[in-house]
mmCIF file of C-alpha atoms and ligand atoms in Angstrom:
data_model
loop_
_atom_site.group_PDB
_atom_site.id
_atom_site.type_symbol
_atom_site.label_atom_id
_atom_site.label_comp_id
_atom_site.label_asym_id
_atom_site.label_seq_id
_atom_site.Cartn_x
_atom_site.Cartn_y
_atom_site.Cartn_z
ATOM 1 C CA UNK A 1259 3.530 -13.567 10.701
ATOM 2 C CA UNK A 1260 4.270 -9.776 10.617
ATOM 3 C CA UNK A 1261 3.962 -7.234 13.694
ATOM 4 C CA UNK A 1262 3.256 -3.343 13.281
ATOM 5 C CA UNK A 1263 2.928 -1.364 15.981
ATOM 6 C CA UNK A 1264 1.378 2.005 14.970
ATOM 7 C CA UNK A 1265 2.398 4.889 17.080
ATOM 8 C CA UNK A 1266 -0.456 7.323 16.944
ATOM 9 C CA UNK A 1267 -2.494 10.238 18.702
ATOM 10 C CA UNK A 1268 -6.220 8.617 17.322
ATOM 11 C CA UNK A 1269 -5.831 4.834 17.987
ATOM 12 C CA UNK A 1270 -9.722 4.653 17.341
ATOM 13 C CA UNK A 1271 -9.157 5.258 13.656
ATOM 14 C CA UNK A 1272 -6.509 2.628 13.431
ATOM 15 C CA UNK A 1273 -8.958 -0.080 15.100
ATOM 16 C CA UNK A 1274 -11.674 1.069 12.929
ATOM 17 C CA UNK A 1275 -10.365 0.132 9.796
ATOM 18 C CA UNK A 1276 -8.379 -2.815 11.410
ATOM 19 C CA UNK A 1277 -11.874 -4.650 13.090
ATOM 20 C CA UNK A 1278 -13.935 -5.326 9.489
ATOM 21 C CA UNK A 1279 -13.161 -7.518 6.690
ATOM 22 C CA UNK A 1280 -9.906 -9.185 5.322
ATOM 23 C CA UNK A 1281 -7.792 -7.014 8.076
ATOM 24 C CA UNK A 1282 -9.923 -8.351 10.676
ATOM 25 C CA UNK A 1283 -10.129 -11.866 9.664
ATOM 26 C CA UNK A 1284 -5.900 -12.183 9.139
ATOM 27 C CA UNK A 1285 -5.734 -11.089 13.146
ATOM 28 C CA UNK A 1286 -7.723 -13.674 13.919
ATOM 29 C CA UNK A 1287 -6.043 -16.367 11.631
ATOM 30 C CA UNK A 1288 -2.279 -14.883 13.174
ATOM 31 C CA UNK A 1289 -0.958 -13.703 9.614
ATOM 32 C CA UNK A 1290 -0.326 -10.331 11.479
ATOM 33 C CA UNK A 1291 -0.823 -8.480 14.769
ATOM 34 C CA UNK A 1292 -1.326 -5.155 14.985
ATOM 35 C CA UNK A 1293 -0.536 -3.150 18.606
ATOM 36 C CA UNK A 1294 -1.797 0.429 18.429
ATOM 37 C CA UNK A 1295 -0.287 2.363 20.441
ATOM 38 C CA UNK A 1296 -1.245 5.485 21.562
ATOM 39 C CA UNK A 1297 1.889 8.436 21.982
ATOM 40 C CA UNK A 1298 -0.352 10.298 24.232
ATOM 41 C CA UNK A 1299 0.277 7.472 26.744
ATOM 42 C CA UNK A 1300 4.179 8.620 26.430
ATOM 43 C CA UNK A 1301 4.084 12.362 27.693
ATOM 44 C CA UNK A 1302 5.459 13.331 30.672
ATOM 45 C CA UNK A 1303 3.707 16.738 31.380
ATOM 46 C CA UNK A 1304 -0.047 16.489 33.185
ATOM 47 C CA UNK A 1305 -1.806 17.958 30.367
ATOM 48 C CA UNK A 1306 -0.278 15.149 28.190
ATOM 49 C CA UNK A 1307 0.625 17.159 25.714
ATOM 50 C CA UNK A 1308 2.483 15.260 22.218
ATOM 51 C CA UNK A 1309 3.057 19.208 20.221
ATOM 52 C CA UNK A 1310 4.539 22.311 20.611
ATOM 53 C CA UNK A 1311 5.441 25.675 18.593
ATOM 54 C CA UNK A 1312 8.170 25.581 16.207
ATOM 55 C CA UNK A 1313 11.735 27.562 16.823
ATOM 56 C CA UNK A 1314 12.039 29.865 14.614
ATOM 57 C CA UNK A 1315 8.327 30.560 14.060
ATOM 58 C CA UNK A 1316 6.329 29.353 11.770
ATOM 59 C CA UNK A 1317 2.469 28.194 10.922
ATOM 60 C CA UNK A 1318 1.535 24.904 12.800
ATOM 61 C CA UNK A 1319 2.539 22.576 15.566
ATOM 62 C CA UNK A 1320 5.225 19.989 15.581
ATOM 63 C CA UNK A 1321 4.856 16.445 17.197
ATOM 64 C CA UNK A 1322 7.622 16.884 20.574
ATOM 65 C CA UNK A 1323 10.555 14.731 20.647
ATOM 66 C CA UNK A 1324 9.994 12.968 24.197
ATOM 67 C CA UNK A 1325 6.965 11.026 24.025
ATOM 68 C CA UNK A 1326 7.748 9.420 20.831
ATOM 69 C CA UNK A 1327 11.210 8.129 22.164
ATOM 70 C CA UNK A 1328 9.495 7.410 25.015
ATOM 71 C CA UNK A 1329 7.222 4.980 23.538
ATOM 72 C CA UNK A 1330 9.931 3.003 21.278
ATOM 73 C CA UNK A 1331 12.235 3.089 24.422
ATOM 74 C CA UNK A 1332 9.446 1.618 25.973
ATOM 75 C CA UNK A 1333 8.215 -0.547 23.083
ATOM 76 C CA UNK A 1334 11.571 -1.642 22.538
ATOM 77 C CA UNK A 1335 12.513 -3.167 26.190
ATOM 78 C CA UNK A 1336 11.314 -6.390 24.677
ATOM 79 C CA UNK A 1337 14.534 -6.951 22.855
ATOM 80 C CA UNK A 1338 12.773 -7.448 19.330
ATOM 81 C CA UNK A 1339 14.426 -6.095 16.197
ATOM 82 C CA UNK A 1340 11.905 -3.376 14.524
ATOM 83 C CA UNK A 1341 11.797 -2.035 11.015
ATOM 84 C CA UNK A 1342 10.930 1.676 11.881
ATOM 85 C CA UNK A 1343 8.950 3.858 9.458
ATOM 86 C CA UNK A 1344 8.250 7.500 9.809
ATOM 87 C CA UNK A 1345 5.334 8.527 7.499
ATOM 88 C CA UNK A 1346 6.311 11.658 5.632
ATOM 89 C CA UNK A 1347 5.184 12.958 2.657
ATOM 90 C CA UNK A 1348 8.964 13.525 1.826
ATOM 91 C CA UNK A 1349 10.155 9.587 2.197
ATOM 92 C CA UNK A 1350 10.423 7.093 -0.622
ATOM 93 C CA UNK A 1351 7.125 6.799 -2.354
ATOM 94 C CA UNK A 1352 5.286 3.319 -1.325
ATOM 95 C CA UNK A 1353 4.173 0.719 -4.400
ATOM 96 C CA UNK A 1354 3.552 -2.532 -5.117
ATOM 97 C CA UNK A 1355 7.297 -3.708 -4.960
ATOM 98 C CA UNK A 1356 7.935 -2.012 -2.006
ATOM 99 C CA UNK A 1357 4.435 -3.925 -0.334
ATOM 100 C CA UNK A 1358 6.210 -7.184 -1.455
ATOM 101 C CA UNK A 1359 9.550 -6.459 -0.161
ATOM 102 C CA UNK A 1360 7.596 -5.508 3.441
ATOM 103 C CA UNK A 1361 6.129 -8.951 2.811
ATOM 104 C CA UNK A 1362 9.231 -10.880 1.967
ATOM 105 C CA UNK A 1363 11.682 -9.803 4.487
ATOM 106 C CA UNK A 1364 10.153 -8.123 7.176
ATOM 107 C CA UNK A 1365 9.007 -9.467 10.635
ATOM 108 C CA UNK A 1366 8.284 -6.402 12.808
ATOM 109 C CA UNK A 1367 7.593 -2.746 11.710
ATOM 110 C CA UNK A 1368 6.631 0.190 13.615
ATOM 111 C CA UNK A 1369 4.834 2.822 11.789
ATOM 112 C CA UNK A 1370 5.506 6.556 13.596
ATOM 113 C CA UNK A 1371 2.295 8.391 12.052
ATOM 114 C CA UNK A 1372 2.914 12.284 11.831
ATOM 115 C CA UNK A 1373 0.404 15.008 12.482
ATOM 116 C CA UNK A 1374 0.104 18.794 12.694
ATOM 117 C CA UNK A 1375 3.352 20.256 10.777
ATOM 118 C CA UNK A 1376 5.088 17.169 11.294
ATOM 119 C CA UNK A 1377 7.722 15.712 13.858
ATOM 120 C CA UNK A 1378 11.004 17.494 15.757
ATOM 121 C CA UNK A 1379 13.630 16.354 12.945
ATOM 122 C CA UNK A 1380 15.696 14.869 16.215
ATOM 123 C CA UNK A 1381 12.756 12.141 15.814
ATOM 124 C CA UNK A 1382 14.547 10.770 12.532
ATOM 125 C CA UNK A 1383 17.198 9.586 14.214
ATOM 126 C CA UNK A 1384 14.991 6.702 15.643
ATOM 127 C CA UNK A 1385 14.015 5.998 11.678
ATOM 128 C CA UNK A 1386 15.080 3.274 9.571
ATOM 129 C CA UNK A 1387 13.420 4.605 6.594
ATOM 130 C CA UNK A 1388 10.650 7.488 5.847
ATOM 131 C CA UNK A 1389 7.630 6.169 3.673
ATOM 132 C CA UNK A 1390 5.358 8.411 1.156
ATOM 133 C CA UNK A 1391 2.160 6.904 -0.208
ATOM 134 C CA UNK A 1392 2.255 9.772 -2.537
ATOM 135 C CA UNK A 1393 2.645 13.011 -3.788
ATOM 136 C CA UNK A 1394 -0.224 14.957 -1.492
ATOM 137 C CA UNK A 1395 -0.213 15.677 1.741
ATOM 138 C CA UNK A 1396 -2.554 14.438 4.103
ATOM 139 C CA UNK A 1397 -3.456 15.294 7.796
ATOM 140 C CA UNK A 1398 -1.961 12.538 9.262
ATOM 141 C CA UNK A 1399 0.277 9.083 8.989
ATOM 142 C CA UNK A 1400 -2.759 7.169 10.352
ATOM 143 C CA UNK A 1401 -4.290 6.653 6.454
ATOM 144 C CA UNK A 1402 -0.995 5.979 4.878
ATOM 145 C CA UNK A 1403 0.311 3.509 8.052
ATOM 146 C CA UNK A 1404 -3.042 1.506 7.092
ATOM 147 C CA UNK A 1405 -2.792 1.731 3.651
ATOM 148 C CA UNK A 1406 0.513 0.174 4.099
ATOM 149 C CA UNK A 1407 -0.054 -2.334 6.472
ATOM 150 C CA UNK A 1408 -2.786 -3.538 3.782
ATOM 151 C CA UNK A 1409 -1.312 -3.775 0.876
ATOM 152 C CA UNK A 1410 1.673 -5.841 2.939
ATOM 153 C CA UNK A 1411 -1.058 -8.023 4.477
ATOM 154 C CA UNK A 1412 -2.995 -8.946 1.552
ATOM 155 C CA UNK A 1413 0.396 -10.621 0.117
ATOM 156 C CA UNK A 1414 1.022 -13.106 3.267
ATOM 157 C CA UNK A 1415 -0.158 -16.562 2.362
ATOM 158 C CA UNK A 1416 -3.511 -17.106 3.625
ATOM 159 C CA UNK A 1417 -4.925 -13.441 4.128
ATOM 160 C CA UNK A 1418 -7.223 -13.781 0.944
ATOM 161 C CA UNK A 1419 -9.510 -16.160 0.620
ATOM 162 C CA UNK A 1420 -8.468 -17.139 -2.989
ATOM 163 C CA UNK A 1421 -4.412 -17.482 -3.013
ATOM 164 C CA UNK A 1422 -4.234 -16.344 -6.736
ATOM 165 C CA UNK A 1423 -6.133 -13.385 -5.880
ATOM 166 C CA UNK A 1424 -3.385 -11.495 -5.828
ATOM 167 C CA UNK A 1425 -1.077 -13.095 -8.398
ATOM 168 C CA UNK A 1426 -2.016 -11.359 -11.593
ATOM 169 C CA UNK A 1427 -3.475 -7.814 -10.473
ATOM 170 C CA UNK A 1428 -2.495 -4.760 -11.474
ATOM 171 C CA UNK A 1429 1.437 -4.193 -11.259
ATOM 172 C CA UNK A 1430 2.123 -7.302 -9.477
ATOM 173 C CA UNK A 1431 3.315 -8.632 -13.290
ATOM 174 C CA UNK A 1432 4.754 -4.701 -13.985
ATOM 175 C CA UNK A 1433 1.766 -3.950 -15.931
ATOM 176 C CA UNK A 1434 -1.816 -3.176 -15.413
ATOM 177 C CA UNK A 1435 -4.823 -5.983 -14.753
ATOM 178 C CA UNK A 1436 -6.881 -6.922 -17.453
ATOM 179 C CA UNK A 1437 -10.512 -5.818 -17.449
ATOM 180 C CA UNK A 1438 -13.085 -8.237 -15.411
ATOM 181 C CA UNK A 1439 -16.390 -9.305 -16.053
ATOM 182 C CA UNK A 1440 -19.187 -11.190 -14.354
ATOM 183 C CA UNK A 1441 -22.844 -11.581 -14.592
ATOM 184 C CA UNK A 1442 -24.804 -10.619 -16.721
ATOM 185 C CA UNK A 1443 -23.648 -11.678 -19.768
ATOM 186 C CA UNK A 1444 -25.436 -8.466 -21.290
ATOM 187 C CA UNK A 1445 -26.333 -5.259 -19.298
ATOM 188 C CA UNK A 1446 -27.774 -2.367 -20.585
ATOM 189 C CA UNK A 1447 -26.900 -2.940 -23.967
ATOM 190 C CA UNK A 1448 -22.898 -4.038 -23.240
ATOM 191 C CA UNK A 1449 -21.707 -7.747 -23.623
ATOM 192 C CA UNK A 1450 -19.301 -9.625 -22.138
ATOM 193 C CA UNK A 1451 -16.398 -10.413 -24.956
ATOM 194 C CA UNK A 1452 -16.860 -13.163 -26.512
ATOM 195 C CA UNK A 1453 -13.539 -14.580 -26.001
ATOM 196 C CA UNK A 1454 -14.572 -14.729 -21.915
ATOM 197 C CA UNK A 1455 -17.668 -17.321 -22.371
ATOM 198 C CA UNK A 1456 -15.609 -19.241 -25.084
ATOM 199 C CA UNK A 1457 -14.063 -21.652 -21.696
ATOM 200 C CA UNK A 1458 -10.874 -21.796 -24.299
ATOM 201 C CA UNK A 1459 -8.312 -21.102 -21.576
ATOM 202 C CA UNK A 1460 -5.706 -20.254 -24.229
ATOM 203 C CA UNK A 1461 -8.029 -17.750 -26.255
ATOM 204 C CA UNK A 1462 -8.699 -16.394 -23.070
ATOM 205 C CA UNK A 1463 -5.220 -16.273 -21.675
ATOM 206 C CA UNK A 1464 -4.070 -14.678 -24.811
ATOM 207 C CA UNK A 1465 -6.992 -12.051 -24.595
ATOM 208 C CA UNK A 1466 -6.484 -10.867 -20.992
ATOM 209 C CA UNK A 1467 -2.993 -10.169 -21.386
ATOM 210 C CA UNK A 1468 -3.487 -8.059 -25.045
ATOM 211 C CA UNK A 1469 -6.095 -6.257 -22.810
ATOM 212 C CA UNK A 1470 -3.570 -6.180 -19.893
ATOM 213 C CA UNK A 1471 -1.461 -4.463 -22.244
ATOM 214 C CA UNK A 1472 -3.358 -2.051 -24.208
ATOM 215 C CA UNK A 1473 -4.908 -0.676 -21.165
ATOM 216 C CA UNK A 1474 -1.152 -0.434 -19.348
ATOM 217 C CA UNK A 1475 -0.203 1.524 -22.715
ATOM 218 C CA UNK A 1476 -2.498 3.980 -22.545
ATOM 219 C CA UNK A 1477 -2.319 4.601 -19.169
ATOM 220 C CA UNK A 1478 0.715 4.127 -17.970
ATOM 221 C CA UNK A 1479 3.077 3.318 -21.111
ATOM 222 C CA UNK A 1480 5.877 4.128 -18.549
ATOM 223 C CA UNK A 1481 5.117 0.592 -16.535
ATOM 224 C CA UNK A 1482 6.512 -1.075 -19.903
ATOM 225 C CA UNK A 1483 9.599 0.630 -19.936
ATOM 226 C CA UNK A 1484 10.682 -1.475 -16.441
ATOM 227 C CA UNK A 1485 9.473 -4.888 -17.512
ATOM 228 C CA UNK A 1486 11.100 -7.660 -19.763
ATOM 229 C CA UNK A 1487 9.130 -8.048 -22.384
ATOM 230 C CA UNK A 1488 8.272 -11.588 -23.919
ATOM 231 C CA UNK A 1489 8.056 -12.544 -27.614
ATOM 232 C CA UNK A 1490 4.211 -13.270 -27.604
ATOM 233 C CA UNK A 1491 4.160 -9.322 -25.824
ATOM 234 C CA UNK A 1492 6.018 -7.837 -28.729
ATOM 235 C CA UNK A 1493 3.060 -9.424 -31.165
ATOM 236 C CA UNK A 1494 0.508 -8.686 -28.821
ATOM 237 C CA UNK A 1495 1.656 -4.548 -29.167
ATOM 238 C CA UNK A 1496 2.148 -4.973 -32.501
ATOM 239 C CA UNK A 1497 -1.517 -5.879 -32.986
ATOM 240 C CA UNK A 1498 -2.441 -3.110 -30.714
ATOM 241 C CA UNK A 1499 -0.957 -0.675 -32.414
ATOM 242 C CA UNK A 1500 -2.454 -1.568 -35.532
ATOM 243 C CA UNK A 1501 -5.812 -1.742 -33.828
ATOM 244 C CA UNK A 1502 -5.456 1.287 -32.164
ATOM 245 C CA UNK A 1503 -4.011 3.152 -35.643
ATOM 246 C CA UNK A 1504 -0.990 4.452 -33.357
ATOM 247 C CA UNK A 1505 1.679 3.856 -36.018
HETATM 248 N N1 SAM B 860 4.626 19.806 6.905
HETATM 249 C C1 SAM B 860 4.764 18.485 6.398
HETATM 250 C C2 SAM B 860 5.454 18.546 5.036
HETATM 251 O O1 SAM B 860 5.342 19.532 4.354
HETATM 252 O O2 SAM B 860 6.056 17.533 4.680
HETATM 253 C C3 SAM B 860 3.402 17.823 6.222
HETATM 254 C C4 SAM B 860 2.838 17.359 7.499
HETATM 255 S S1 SAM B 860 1.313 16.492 7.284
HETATM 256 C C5 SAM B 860 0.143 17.777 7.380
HETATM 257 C C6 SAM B 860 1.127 15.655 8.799
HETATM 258 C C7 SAM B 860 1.569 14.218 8.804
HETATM 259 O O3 SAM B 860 0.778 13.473 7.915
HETATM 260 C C8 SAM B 860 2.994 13.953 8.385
HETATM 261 O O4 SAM B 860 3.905 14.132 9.452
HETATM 262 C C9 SAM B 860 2.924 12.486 7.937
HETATM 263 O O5 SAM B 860 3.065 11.606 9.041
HETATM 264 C C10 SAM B 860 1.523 12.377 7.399
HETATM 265 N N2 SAM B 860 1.440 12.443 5.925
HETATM 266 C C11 SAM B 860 0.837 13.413 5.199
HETATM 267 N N3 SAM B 860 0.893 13.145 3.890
HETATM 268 C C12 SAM B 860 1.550 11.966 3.758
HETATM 269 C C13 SAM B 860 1.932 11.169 2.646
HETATM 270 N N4 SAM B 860 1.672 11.523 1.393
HETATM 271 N N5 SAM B 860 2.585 10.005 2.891
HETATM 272 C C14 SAM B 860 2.882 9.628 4.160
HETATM 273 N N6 SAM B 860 2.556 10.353 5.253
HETATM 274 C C15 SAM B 860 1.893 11.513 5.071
#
């Protein structure tokens, strides 16, 4: 099981997305608990306030130093060792492999999710590491915390229904998923391959991962450059070349 504790200002949008679905369900089955926790709970002024001017000027508020140490000092009484994550659009950019190293070694991680201009730098020195899920900036750390704790859940044995689910998607094997069908076997004119109502498992096999392949060329031929490359793959981009008339 993992913990996250989400510090926040809107702990309603955290329980939204957490209370439907494959989130919801892995609560109940004890793959992971979630504690929101709300920073406004952590001020020390009557008007509770969480953000205040910058020095030096400036456009924007920034998230105060106190009632975020507050609430890990708090948090933290309990003795348990926490992975702590500030959400910034300037931390090391989230993916796939980073989802399965959350998966693999952590136990407990506690998400710190910005707002306004950001947080008092002083903040960082709580941080174990700063997390992007991209290059945009968003209002607040509450989408990319979920986001996060997601794509982390979703590889913990029992969170989807089907355990292979998850084994050969997109980037998982370093290169792109391989397109899906279902029924009807013809719609508006388009078939299904052939290949795919053949029930020859190798055919098939060998089909999805040529597909797998030409799309991950074409869209991201950089994916290939990171990934080992087997024998029957070097055929497979031979052929697509040729297809494709790139040579
Ligand atoms: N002024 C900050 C900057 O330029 O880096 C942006 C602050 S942003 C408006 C407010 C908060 O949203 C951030 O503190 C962070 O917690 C969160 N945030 C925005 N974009 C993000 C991203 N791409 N990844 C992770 N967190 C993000």
């Amino acid at each position: 099981m993992i913990v996250f504790d989400v510090l926040t200002i809107f702990p309603s949008m955290i329980k939204a997305y957490l209370s439907e679905s494959i989130m919801k369900r892995a609560i109940e089955k004890g793959i992971v608990q979630v504690n929101v926790v709300n920073i406004r709970d952590y001020t020390e002024d009557k008007h509770r306030q969480v953000d205040d001017y910058p020095y030096g000027g400036g456009a924007g508020m920034v998230f105060k130093p106190e009632p975020i140490f507050n609430a890990i000092d708090s948090l933290c009484r309990d003795g348990k060792k926490r992975h702590i994550v500030l959400l910034s659009p300037g931390g090391r950019i989230f993916n796939q492999s980073v989802a399965e190293e959350y998966a693999r070694e952590k136990e407990h991680i506690l998400f710190i999710c910005g707002r306004y201009e950001g947080v008092d730098e002083r903040i960082k020195t709580l941080v174990n590491e700063e997390l992007s899920i991209g290059d945009y900036v968003l209002t607040g750390g509450e989408l990319p915390a979920l986001v996060i704790i997601d794509a982390v859940t979703r590889l913990l044995p029992g969170a989807l229904g089907d355990e292979d689910s998850s084994k050969e998607e997109s980037f998982t094997s370093g290169i792109l998923e391989y397109p899906q069908y279902t029924r009807p076997v013809e719609y508006r004119g388009m078939r299904v391959p052939e290949v795919l109502l053949s029930g020859n498992h190798q055919l098939i096999r060998r089909w999805r991962r040529k597909e797998a392949l030409r799309r991950t060329l074409k869209r991201r031929p950089d994916l290939l450059e990171k990934i080992d490359l087997a024998e029957e793959d070097r055929e497979l981009i031979k052929e697509i070349k040729e297809e494709e008339q790139w040579n």
